Amino acid sequence: MMIKAPMAEADPFEVHFADPENNDLASKLAAIQSKSWEPQMLTSEVSNKILCLSPQIAKGEKRTSPLKRPRENMTVEDLGVKKRLIEPSSQQMRTLDSTQTSIADHLLGYRDMLYPLRTPDTSTSLRKVLCLHLLNHIFKTRDRILKNNGRRSNENEGLSDDLRDQGFARPKALILLPTKQSCVKYMDTISSMCGLEQQENRKRFEDAFDRKDDTASSNKPPDYLELFEGNVDDNFRIGIKFTRKSLKYYAKFYSSDIILASPLGLRQAMKSEDRNPPDSDFLSSIEICVVDQADALLMQNWDHTQFILDHLNLTPSDSHGCDYSRIRGWYLDGKAKHFRQTIVLSAFLTPDLNALFSIHMQNIAGKIKFTKEHSGAILDTGVHVRQTFSRFSSATLVHDPDNRYKHFTTVVVPAIQRLPQASEGGLGVLVFVPSYFDFLRVRNFFTSDAASKDIPWGSICEFDEVSDVRRTRSHFLTGRCSVLLYSGRLHHFHRYHIRGAKRLVFYGVPDNPQFYKELAGDTLRASIDEKKIHQSDAEVRVLFSRWDALALERIVGTKRVKKMLDENLGDNFEFR
């Protein structure tokens, strides 16, 4: 999506922030409170389906202009950004590519956006257009404040709503990222686009954050290399400040324009010095919140991200020197969260991200969610083995872990016990458990249950010592343990190639389809090539329920998943 030329329509910044009453603010707030959203379906070059939700207002009132398909060959000049940004930004992206074009209108129109189509190939394009939008917002806000400062200095200029141009605190943008190296990428883009040659504390920032020479193994997949190359420290925060001539790193939060942080680092800053309640006043006036690589943040501790989002746009406990005569009315009324634009980028969609879309995206400008059809990871394993997907009954999400555990211990474990003993080595059953809580439960079962004591087994997870992981993997390869429990987070952080696997059990469906390709494809293919098992005997078994629909769709494909979730069409589905 894209906007028209600047002369053809009003500036979205002015429409959204400066004159909300003329944009049917009361009607839109009432619609949001009652969860009355008007849907509109669109398509684009990068997405089969774009769900656009706008606050549903009464008939006869002015409605938001209908969204239109983007036109080709868009340039930075077509976006209506500040003139000072056009030249440096054009050097970074002269013509917008298909990814940038598909989201440009939504970004500059201040709509909330959930974009679960991020890939290593599109990450740079997304980052550039995001940073351009952030800088445009920061500079327009700053220029309006400076202009009104001049008006206030005029003795004849009295107090007016036209002069209400600020929030409670200076920070206007928050960027949540998984690692310090990802922060370096954003800062490099911001510094190259802002057009400011003078940069204070840049050397200090590079010394603390940038480790481009720390490279990961080249045999890892692209998504792993993007996330784990360079400085992978996930505990950081930094504020940056713009002046007329300089960009300052390490600005104090209350003097910053943009805050870049990991959820862990920012949460620790909020709770430092035993603050109770946490100090979140510097987040009270955030108007754009970006959550990039949300799939990686899900693997860290999603509770930290939720904590940060819960503390955005709260009424501050202290004035911190703000001028209340300059604060916009909707800040004073506690409506700031309805003006905040929340942008979430992820490699895939999960229930947690859907919950974020429903709970934290409450923007009067509306919100959009990109989706696409999936062909299925089962087609990309590169090996023709039996892949059986077994559905178990689970009426409610709350009872899903118990139902899954019951199915595994009463159906899958007895099936493992009935497997014929190999002439060389062990059974070679690799059990992949995506959730750590499920992993602990399964490990306790093998530890204490009498029915499993005749099965030699081992387990490896992200909290084990490297030496223990190496020893257990060796035992699995040689057959000393027939069953190996393997946690999803350990695979996320290391992408181990588990040798000796002959049969694979997915205790749950992995959210990342790349995991399925690596385990069901690369791992079993290696065992077949090494003659540890014949291709006809190798197999994959996946346990799923109706609550795994999003992850299952990426594994089996959009067209197949509907039939597999239909309880009238059987419980077992086999593919080769």
XYZ file of C-alpha atoms in Angstrom:
576
model
C 0.000 0.000 0.000
C 1.149 3.536 -0.563
C -0.080 7.047 -0.142
C -0.740 9.618 -2.811
C 1.607 12.447 -3.583
C 1.847 14.959 -0.714
C -0.155 17.633 -2.568
C -3.048 15.243 -3.199
C -4.055 14.629 0.412
C -3.466 15.851 3.951
C -0.289 14.961 5.796
C -1.007 11.747 7.804
C 1.023 13.181 10.707
C -1.293 16.186 10.904
C -4.439 14.097 10.501
C -3.461 11.570 13.160
C -1.886 13.771 15.836
C -2.681 17.440 15.276
C -6.387 17.374 14.418
C -7.960 14.145 15.743
C -11.316 15.713 16.614
C -11.990 16.339 12.947
C -11.243 12.686 12.358
C -14.218 11.471 14.418
C -12.129 10.751 17.487
C -15.048 10.122 19.856
C -16.744 7.679 17.479
C -13.531 5.776 16.861
C -12.688 5.519 20.549
C -16.182 4.211 21.262
C -15.834 1.634 18.475
C -12.484 0.462 19.855
C -13.891 0.148 23.368
C -16.769 -1.970 22.048
C -14.393 -3.970 19.809
C -16.315 -2.884 16.719
C -13.865 -3.183 13.844
C -14.765 -2.847 10.183
C -12.802 -5.420 8.109
C -11.399 -4.972 4.643
C -9.450 -7.626 2.726
C -6.598 -6.720 0.400
C -3.817 -8.489 -1.460
C -0.331 -7.421 -2.454
C 2.722 -8.766 -4.215
C 4.149 -10.085 -0.937
C 0.946 -11.317 0.739
C -2.042 -13.380 -0.388
C -4.235 -11.789 2.243
C -4.058 -8.546 4.199
C -6.630 -8.102 6.944
C -7.336 -4.392 7.491
C -9.417 -3.432 10.530
C -10.726 0.107 11.067
C -12.843 1.405 13.967
C -16.462 1.041 12.898
C -18.214 4.404 13.079
C -21.858 5.329 12.619
C -23.385 5.772 9.202
C -23.183 9.276 7.831
C -19.974 10.135 9.682
C -16.729 10.701 7.854
C -14.999 7.391 7.229
C -11.399 6.564 6.639
C -10.486 6.597 2.964
C -10.547 3.081 1.482
C -7.148 1.490 1.053
C -5.901 1.098 -2.478
C -3.429 -1.131 -4.221
C 0.116 0.265 -4.425
C 1.473 1.652 -7.643
C 4.850 0.649 -8.971
C 8.177 2.488 -8.994
C 7.591 4.486 -5.851
C 10.415 6.727 -4.687
C 11.152 8.421 -1.382
C 9.780 11.676 -2.788
C 6.374 10.013 -3.235
C 6.097 9.346 0.497
C 5.742 12.958 1.575
C 8.534 12.839 4.158
C 10.555 15.824 5.392
C 12.693 17.375 2.656
C 15.851 17.032 4.714
C 15.367 13.233 4.673
C 14.855 12.813 0.936
C 18.466 13.056 -0.241
C 20.134 10.790 2.382
C 17.250 8.299 2.245
C 17.300 8.176 -1.554
C 20.914 7.040 -1.352
C 19.722 4.044 0.672
C 16.605 3.190 -1.379
C 16.114 5.136 -4.594
C 13.085 3.098 -5.668
C 11.037 1.178 -3.130
C 11.046 -2.577 -3.658
C 7.924 -4.742 -3.430
C 8.322 -5.303 0.319
C 8.691 -1.603 1.079
C 5.879 -0.660 -1.284
C 3.461 -3.103 0.341
C 3.783 -1.494 3.793
C 4.626 2.169 3.023
C 1.064 3.469 3.119
C 0.279 1.628 6.334
C 3.408 2.925 8.052
C 2.990 6.556 7.043
C -0.749 6.358 7.744
C 0.104 5.413 11.367
C -1.807 2.135 11.284
C -0.777 -0.681 13.600
C 0.861 -3.503 11.685
C 1.563 -7.187 12.285
C 3.911 -8.409 9.552
C 4.769 -12.122 10.073
C 6.510 -12.470 6.686
C 9.957 -11.207 7.652
C 12.922 -13.117 6.174
C 16.689 -12.530 6.222
C 16.406 -11.404 2.589
C 13.762 -8.741 3.336
C 15.115 -7.608 6.711
C 17.226 -4.785 5.288
C 14.382 -3.417 3.153
C 12.011 -3.458 6.100
C 14.538 -1.803 8.385
C 15.186 1.038 5.924
C 11.548 1.999 5.407
C 10.876 1.697 9.144
C 13.789 3.980 10.035
C 12.673 6.509 7.428
C 9.210 6.557 8.999
C 10.661 6.944 12.510
C 12.941 9.807 11.494
C 10.129 11.526 9.628
C 7.961 11.356 12.730
C 10.713 12.560 15.074
C 11.663 15.497 12.839
C 8.071 16.578 12.223
C 7.396 16.489 15.946
C 10.545 18.449 16.714
C 9.931 21.070 14.017
C 6.380 21.656 15.245
C 7.614 22.154 18.818
C 10.314 24.623 17.708
C 7.803 26.521 15.599
C 5.391 26.787 18.511
C 8.214 27.873 20.808
C 8.597 30.862 18.536
C 4.876 31.567 18.701
C 4.911 31.357 22.491
C 7.732 33.886 22.630
C 5.408 36.387 20.955
C 3.786 38.398 23.709
C 0.565 38.666 21.749
C 0.209 34.891 21.442
C -1.960 33.531 24.202
C -2.595 29.938 25.194
C -4.253 27.942 22.435
C -5.013 24.320 21.601
C -2.873 24.882 18.505
C 0.133 25.003 20.821
C -0.574 21.609 22.349
C 2.173 19.672 20.590
C 3.802 17.438 23.194
C 3.400 14.443 25.446
C 4.454 13.939 29.048
C 8.013 12.914 28.122
C 10.377 13.459 25.192
C 10.911 9.863 23.940
C 8.578 9.286 20.996
C 9.809 5.998 19.527
C 10.755 2.643 21.040
C 12.500 -0.161 19.137
C 12.631 -3.597 20.799
C 15.325 -5.899 19.399
C 16.816 -9.294 20.325
C 20.592 -8.602 20.265
C 23.151 -5.814 20.357
C 24.169 -6.586 16.773
C 20.608 -6.040 15.590
C 20.741 -2.690 17.394
C 23.915 -1.840 15.439
C 22.082 -2.498 12.176
C 19.296 -0.112 13.156
C 21.713 2.571 14.305
C 23.719 2.287 11.081
C 20.520 2.806 9.090
C 19.329 5.707 11.241
C 22.694 7.477 11.116
C 22.936 7.122 7.331
C 19.383 8.420 6.770
C 19.216 11.314 9.215
C 21.711 13.437 7.283
C 23.693 14.452 10.391
C 27.455 14.112 10.057
C 28.233 15.006 13.672
C 27.681 11.983 15.921
C 28.509 12.129 19.610
C 29.702 8.970 21.408
C 29.677 6.896 18.193
C 33.024 5.271 19.011
C 31.790 4.330 22.471
C 28.717 2.739 20.916
C 30.739 0.729 18.403
C 33.094 -0.569 21.093
C 30.204 -1.712 23.289
C 27.815 -3.047 20.655
C 29.496 -3.941 17.377
C 31.284 -7.275 16.899
C 31.011 -7.925 13.183
C 34.045 -10.220 13.328
C 32.230 -12.716 15.592
C 30.877 -14.985 12.871
C 28.776 -18.110 13.261
C 29.465 -21.397 11.480
C 28.876 -21.022 7.759
C 26.936 -24.311 7.564
C 24.067 -22.828 9.587
C 20.834 -21.683 7.854
C 20.382 -17.986 6.916
C 17.934 -17.186 9.719
C 20.421 -18.494 12.279
C 23.309 -16.541 10.785
C 21.326 -13.303 10.798
C 20.396 -13.668 14.466
C 23.579 -15.121 15.950
C 26.382 -13.456 14.026
C 28.134 -10.609 15.819
C 27.313 -9.463 19.343
C 24.491 -11.692 20.627
C 24.195 -10.026 24.047
C 20.469 -9.710 24.807
C 20.785 -7.289 27.745
C 21.080 -3.718 26.460
C 19.363 -0.348 26.132
C 20.426 2.961 24.653
C 18.780 6.323 24.062
C 19.568 8.596 21.107
C 18.870 12.300 20.745
C 18.674 14.539 17.677
C 19.673 18.197 17.621
C 19.893 20.568 14.681
C 23.423 19.469 13.818
C 24.170 16.239 15.674
C 23.070 12.756 16.645
C 23.908 11.911 20.249
C 24.314 8.327 21.489
C 23.811 7.411 25.157
C 21.384 10.225 25.857
C 19.485 9.931 29.110
C 16.098 8.340 28.564
C 14.137 11.463 29.490
C 16.222 13.473 26.976
C 16.062 10.884 24.183
C 13.986 10.878 21.022
C 14.351 7.149 20.303
C 15.051 4.304 22.716
C 16.512 1.047 21.364
C 16.585 -1.872 23.770
C 16.101 -5.544 24.335
C 13.024 -6.410 26.400
C 15.285 -7.797 29.138
C 17.526 -4.733 29.207
C 14.655 -2.256 29.286
C 12.775 -4.166 31.957
C 15.862 -4.202 34.163
C 16.240 -0.448 33.683
C 12.612 0.072 34.715
C 13.004 -2.028 37.845
C 16.506 -0.924 38.877
C 17.162 0.327 42.385
C 14.213 -1.684 43.680
C 11.672 0.698 42.176
C 8.141 -0.284 43.112
C 6.177 0.311 40.987
C 8.615 0.228 38.044
C 9.662 3.565 36.519
C 7.900 3.637 33.169
C 7.352 7.389 32.921
C 9.846 7.694 30.060
C 7.549 5.369 28.079
C 4.439 7.457 28.718
C 4.642 9.336 25.405
C 5.788 6.649 22.998
C 3.990 7.250 19.695
C 5.674 4.552 17.575
C 6.675 1.160 18.998
C 8.595 -1.278 16.781
C 9.079 -4.920 17.779
C 11.492 -6.472 15.271
C 12.390 -10.179 15.061
C 9.513 -11.013 17.380
C 10.078 -14.706 16.634
C 13.497 -14.416 18.293
C 12.046 -12.527 21.267
C 9.548 -15.368 21.729
C 12.504 -17.691 22.248
C 14.111 -15.408 24.842
C 11.391 -14.606 27.372
C 8.171 -13.269 25.925
C 7.055 -12.149 29.371
C 9.600 -9.302 29.175
C 8.072 -8.035 25.923
C 4.565 -8.222 27.361
C 5.737 -6.350 30.449
C 7.113 -3.504 28.316
C 3.944 -3.264 26.206
C 1.788 -3.232 29.334
C 3.709 -0.183 30.597
C 3.483 1.946 27.463
C 1.480 5.186 27.542
C 0.580 5.069 31.213
C -0.061 8.327 33.059
C 3.303 9.276 34.621
C 3.779 9.441 38.378
C 5.847 12.633 38.120
C 5.789 15.662 35.827
C 9.532 15.466 35.059
C 9.488 19.161 34.209
C 6.882 19.005 31.430
C 4.764 22.005 30.479
C 1.144 20.922 30.932
C -0.092 23.801 28.792
C 1.671 22.182 25.823
C 0.449 18.612 26.395
C -2.064 17.286 23.901
C -5.563 16.737 25.233
C -5.681 13.019 24.513
C -2.562 12.511 26.661
C -4.283 14.255 29.562
C -7.405 12.155 28.977
C -5.445 8.893 29.170
C -6.083 8.044 25.509
C -2.454 8.001 24.356
C -2.424 4.255 23.619
C -5.078 4.811 20.966
C -2.712 7.113 19.059
C 0.368 4.899 19.384
C 1.420 2.990 16.295
C 2.624 -0.534 17.089
C 4.631 -2.365 14.413
C 5.568 -6.035 14.870
C 7.830 -7.907 12.449
C 8.230 -11.667 12.691
C 9.213 -14.635 10.553
C 5.936 -16.383 11.335
C 2.624 -15.966 13.133
C 1.965 -17.448 16.573
C -0.930 -17.323 19.071
C 1.126 -14.913 21.207
C 1.435 -12.495 18.300
C -2.260 -12.810 17.540
C -2.951 -11.940 21.183
C -0.689 -8.900 20.868
C -2.608 -7.882 17.748
C -5.911 -8.073 19.631
C -4.865 -6.580 22.974
C -2.136 -4.013 22.313
C -3.076 -2.716 18.880
C -5.926 -0.301 19.644
C -5.095 2.483 17.199
C -7.753 4.939 15.955
C -6.070 4.749 12.528
C -6.802 1.017 12.390
C -4.595 -2.042 12.192
C -3.505 -4.546 9.580
C -2.229 -8.118 9.578
C -0.368 -9.711 6.692
C -0.752 -13.430 5.991
C 0.022 -15.734 3.101
C -0.693 -19.242 1.887
C 1.916 -21.888 2.699
C 2.887 -24.795 0.487
C 4.160 -26.747 3.515
C 7.578 -27.666 4.901
C 6.834 -31.358 4.263
C 7.555 -30.663 0.587
C 11.030 -29.296 1.320
C 12.582 -31.997 3.488
C 14.501 -33.501 0.575
C 13.889 -37.054 1.767
C 10.969 -39.432 1.089
C 10.087 -40.999 4.437
C 6.766 -41.732 6.090
C 5.468 -38.636 7.873
C 2.475 -39.354 10.109
C 0.521 -36.559 11.768
C -1.553 -37.774 14.716
C -4.315 -35.587 16.073
C -5.409 -35.914 19.680
C -8.608 -34.497 21.124
C -8.275 -31.264 23.087
C -11.483 -29.368 23.808
C -9.865 -26.351 25.522
C -6.503 -24.642 25.311
C -6.074 -24.870 29.078
C -6.203 -28.667 29.005
C -4.127 -29.035 25.841
C -0.805 -29.774 27.657
C -2.472 -32.509 29.731
C -4.142 -34.083 26.706
C -0.883 -34.006 24.755
C 1.005 -35.636 27.634
C -1.638 -38.330 27.986
C -1.518 -39.125 24.262
C 2.280 -39.306 24.293
C 2.550 -41.570 27.337
C -0.342 -43.900 26.429
C 0.069 -44.104 22.648
C 3.534 -43.013 21.545
C 5.660 -44.516 24.331
C 4.107 -48.027 23.982
C 4.731 -47.781 20.231
C 8.400 -47.027 20.931
C 8.622 -50.014 23.256
C 7.296 -52.268 20.469
C 9.962 -51.193 17.979
C 12.299 -54.047 16.938
C 15.808 -53.754 18.358
C 18.339 -52.874 15.664
C 21.253 -55.223 14.962
C 23.634 -52.336 15.516
C 23.083 -49.325 17.741
C 19.873 -48.375 19.503
C 16.376 -47.525 18.415
C 17.474 -44.017 17.455
C 14.239 -42.264 18.479
C 14.675 -38.515 18.626
C 11.853 -36.761 20.535
C 11.704 -33.037 19.787
C 9.808 -31.053 22.457
C 9.203 -27.387 21.498
C 8.079 -26.150 24.935
C 10.496 -26.270 27.861
C 7.657 -26.897 30.327
C 6.552 -29.905 28.262
C 10.185 -30.979 28.072
C 10.455 -31.062 31.867
C 7.248 -33.056 32.127
C 8.360 -35.650 29.574
C 11.800 -35.911 31.151
C 10.211 -36.525 34.557
C 8.080 -39.256 33.009
C 11.108 -41.120 31.698
C 12.832 -40.610 35.034
C 10.101 -41.947 37.298
C 7.596 -44.011 35.314
C 8.048 -47.767 35.592
C 6.760 -48.369 32.051
C 9.709 -46.492 30.573
C 12.499 -47.933 32.696
C 13.327 -50.581 30.100
C 14.075 -47.831 27.538
C 17.603 -46.404 27.725
C 17.183 -42.672 27.231
C 18.898 -39.324 27.516
C 17.977 -35.658 27.319
C 19.578 -32.389 26.257
C 18.247 -28.865 26.781
C 19.475 -25.268 26.711
C 20.473 -25.326 30.405
C 22.814 -28.340 30.132
C 26.578 -27.907 30.119
C 28.231 -28.210 26.723
C 30.172 -31.268 27.894
C 26.965 -32.984 29.049
C 25.280 -32.273 25.713
C 28.268 -33.636 23.819
C 28.369 -36.818 25.923
C 24.625 -37.471 25.596
C 24.723 -36.961 21.835
C 27.603 -39.438 21.643
C 25.611 -42.007 23.622
C 22.684 -41.567 21.262
C 24.913 -42.050 18.221
C 26.452 -45.241 19.561
C 23.125 -46.645 20.760
C 23.777 -46.482 24.501
C 20.545 -44.506 24.737
C 17.698 -45.393 22.415
C 15.566 -42.291 23.032
C 16.879 -38.741 23.080
C 14.718 -35.860 24.361
C 15.676 -32.651 22.566
C 14.312 -29.236 23.623
C 13.150 -26.660 21.087
C 15.079 -23.761 22.603
C 18.335 -25.738 22.471
C 17.808 -26.281 18.766
C 16.989 -22.579 18.327
C 20.235 -21.486 19.958
C 22.570 -24.114 18.449
C 20.898 -25.890 15.503
C 22.643 -29.156 16.351
C 22.860 -31.869 13.743
C 21.838 -34.913 15.800
C 23.540 -37.981 14.376
C 22.107 -41.442 14.945
C 18.423 -40.496 14.617
C 16.394 -43.159 12.813
C 12.918 -42.131 13.851
C 11.659 -38.716 14.817
C 8.796 -37.793 17.130
C 7.579 -34.198 17.334
C 5.913 -33.888 20.732
C 4.461 -30.617 19.443
C 4.439 -28.784 16.145
C 7.411 -26.374 15.916
C 6.473 -22.746 15.281
C 9.492 -22.334 13.030
C 9.010 -24.465 9.889
C 12.772 -24.377 9.357
C 13.123 -26.649 12.403
C 10.954 -29.277 10.725
C 13.027 -29.140 7.542
C 16.266 -29.530 9.478
C 15.136 -32.393 11.718
C 12.802 -34.342 9.444
C 14.982 -33.670 6.420
C 18.673 -33.216 7.185
C 18.817 -35.402 10.285
C 17.062 -38.449 8.819
C 18.777 -38.076 5.430
C 22.158 -38.285 7.154
C 21.167 -41.525 8.909
C 19.921 -42.987 5.614
C 23.108 -41.981 3.798
C 25.206 -43.523 6.583
C 23.238 -46.799 6.220
C 22.036 -46.659 9.812
C 18.460 -47.255 8.638
C 16.731 -48.019 5.376
C 14.619 -45.220 3.935
C 11.485 -47.377 4.132
C 11.967 -47.856 7.899
C 12.707 -44.239 8.783
C 9.662 -42.291 9.919
C 8.416 -39.033 11.389
C 5.509 -38.723 13.773
C 3.952 -35.390 14.725
C 1.422 -34.856 17.516
C -1.020 -32.015 17.033
C -4.359 -30.661 18.173
C -6.725 -27.973 16.947
C -4.690 -25.406 18.901
C -1.639 -26.014 16.691
C -3.393 -24.730 13.571
C -1.017 -21.822 12.828
C 2.163 -23.876 13.172
C 0.615 -26.904 11.441
C -0.344 -24.777 8.435
C 3.324 -23.894 7.847
C 4.317 -27.562 8.036
C 1.632 -29.274 5.913
C 0.413 -26.329 3.841
C -2.672 -24.123 3.831
C -4.758 -26.436 1.653
C -4.124 -29.543 3.747
C -4.499 -28.081 7.230
C -8.260 -27.510 6.972
C -8.946 -31.200 6.350
C -6.559 -32.275 9.108
C -8.387 -30.140 11.675
C -11.769 -31.584 10.701
C -12.614 -34.148 13.400
C -14.861 -36.033 10.981
C -11.967 -36.989 8.680
C -9.919 -39.217 10.975
C -7.068 -38.683 13.415
C -3.991 -39.877 11.474
C -2.683 -38.380 8.241
C 0.253 -39.868 6.388
C 2.497 -38.164 3.819
C 5.625 -39.229 1.978
